[in-house]
Short mmCIF file of C-alpha atoms in Angstrom, two decimals:
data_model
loop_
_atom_site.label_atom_id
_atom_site.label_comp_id
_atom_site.label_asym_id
_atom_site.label_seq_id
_atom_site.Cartn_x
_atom_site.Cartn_y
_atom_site.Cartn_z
CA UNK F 722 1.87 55.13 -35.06
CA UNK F 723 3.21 52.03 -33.19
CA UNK F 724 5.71 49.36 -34.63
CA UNK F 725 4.16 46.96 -36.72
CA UNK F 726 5.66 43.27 -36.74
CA UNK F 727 7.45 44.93 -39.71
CA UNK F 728 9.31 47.48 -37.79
CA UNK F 729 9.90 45.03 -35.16
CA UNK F 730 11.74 42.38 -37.23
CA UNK F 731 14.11 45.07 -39.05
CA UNK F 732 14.92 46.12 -35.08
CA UNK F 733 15.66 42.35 -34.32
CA UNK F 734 18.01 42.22 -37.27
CA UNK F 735 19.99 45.36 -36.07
CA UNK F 736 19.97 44.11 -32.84
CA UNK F 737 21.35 40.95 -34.24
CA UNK F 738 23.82 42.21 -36.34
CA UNK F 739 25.32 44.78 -33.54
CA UNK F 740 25.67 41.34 -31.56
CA UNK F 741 27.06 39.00 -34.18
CA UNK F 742 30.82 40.53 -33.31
CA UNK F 743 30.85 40.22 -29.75
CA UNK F 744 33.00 37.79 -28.43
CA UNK F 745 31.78 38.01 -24.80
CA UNK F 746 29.97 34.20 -25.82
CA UNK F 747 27.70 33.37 -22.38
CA UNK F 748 25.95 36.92 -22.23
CA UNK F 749 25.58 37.33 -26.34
CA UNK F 750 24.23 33.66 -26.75
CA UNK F 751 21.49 34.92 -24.19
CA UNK F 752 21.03 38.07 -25.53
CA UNK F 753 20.44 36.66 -29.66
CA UNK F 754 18.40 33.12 -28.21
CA UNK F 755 16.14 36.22 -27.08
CA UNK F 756 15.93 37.94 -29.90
CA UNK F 757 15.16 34.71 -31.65
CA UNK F 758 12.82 33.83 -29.59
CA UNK F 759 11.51 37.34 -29.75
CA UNK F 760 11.04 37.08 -33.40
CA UNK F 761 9.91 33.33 -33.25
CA UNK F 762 6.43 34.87 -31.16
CA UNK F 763 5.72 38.68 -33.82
CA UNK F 764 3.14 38.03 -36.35
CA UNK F 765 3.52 37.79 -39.81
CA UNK F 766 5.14 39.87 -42.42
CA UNK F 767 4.65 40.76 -46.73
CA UNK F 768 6.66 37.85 -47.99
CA UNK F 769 8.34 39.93 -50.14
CA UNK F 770 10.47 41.76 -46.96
CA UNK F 771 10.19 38.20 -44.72
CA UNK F 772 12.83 36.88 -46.41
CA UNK F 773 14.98 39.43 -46.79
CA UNK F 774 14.92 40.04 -43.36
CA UNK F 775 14.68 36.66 -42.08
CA UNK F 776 18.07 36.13 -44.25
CA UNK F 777 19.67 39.09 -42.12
CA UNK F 778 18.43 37.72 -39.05
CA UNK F 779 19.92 34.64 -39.52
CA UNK F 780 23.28 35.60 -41.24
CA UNK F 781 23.75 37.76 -38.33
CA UNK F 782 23.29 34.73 -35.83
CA UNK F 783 24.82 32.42 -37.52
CA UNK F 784 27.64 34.60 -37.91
CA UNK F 785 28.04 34.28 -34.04
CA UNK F 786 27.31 31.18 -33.25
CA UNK F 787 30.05 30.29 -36.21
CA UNK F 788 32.53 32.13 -34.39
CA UNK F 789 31.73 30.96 -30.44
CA UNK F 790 32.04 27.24 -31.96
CA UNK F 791 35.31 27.90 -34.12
CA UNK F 792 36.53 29.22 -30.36
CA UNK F 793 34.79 26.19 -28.46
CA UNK F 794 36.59 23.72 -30.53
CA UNK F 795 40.00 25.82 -30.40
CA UNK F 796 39.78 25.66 -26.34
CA UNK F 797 39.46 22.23 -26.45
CA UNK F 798 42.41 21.26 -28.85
CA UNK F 799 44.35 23.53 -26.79
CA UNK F 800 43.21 21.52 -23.66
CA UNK F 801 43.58 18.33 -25.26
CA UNK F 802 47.62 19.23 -25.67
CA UNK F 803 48.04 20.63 -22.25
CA UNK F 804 46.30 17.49 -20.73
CA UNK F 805 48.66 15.28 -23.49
CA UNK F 806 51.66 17.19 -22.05
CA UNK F 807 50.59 16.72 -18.23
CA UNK F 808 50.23 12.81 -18.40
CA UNK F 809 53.46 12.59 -20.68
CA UNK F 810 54.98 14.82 -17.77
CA UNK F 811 53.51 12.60 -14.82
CA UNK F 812 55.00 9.47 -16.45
#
């Protein structure tokens, strides 16, 4: 028996969740915009598991995406005070 759209989508969401941890951001946010679009282009599913599993699916990427923009905005406050501290430096 091959995987049915089903089976596919409940792969996607373990695939997803596995990811949602990493911290390596570049090669994760390539590897879940796959997956999304992966599960963007499989057929449809018995409403009754769709959203269940869609909810996974997105908890799990949101989850990540959460995370790599908490760290995006720390990076930047943290170069916002270095560059404050170089020009108060240069002056």
């Amino acid at each position: 028996m091959g995987d049915t759209d089903l089976e596919k989508r409940l792969a996607l969401c373990l695939k997803a969740e596995e990811l949602s941890g990493s911290s390596d951001w570049r090669e994760t946010t390539v590897a879940l915009q796959a997956l999304q679009a992966e599960w963007k282009a499989l057929g449809p599913v018995p409403r009754e598991q769709a959203q269940e599993l869609w909810r996974r699916f997105r908890e799990a990427c949101d989850a990540f995406f959460t995370r790599r923009q908490a760290d995006l905005e720390s990076l930047q406050a943290q170069q916002r005070v270095r560059h404050g501290k170089q020009q108060r430096h240069a002056q």
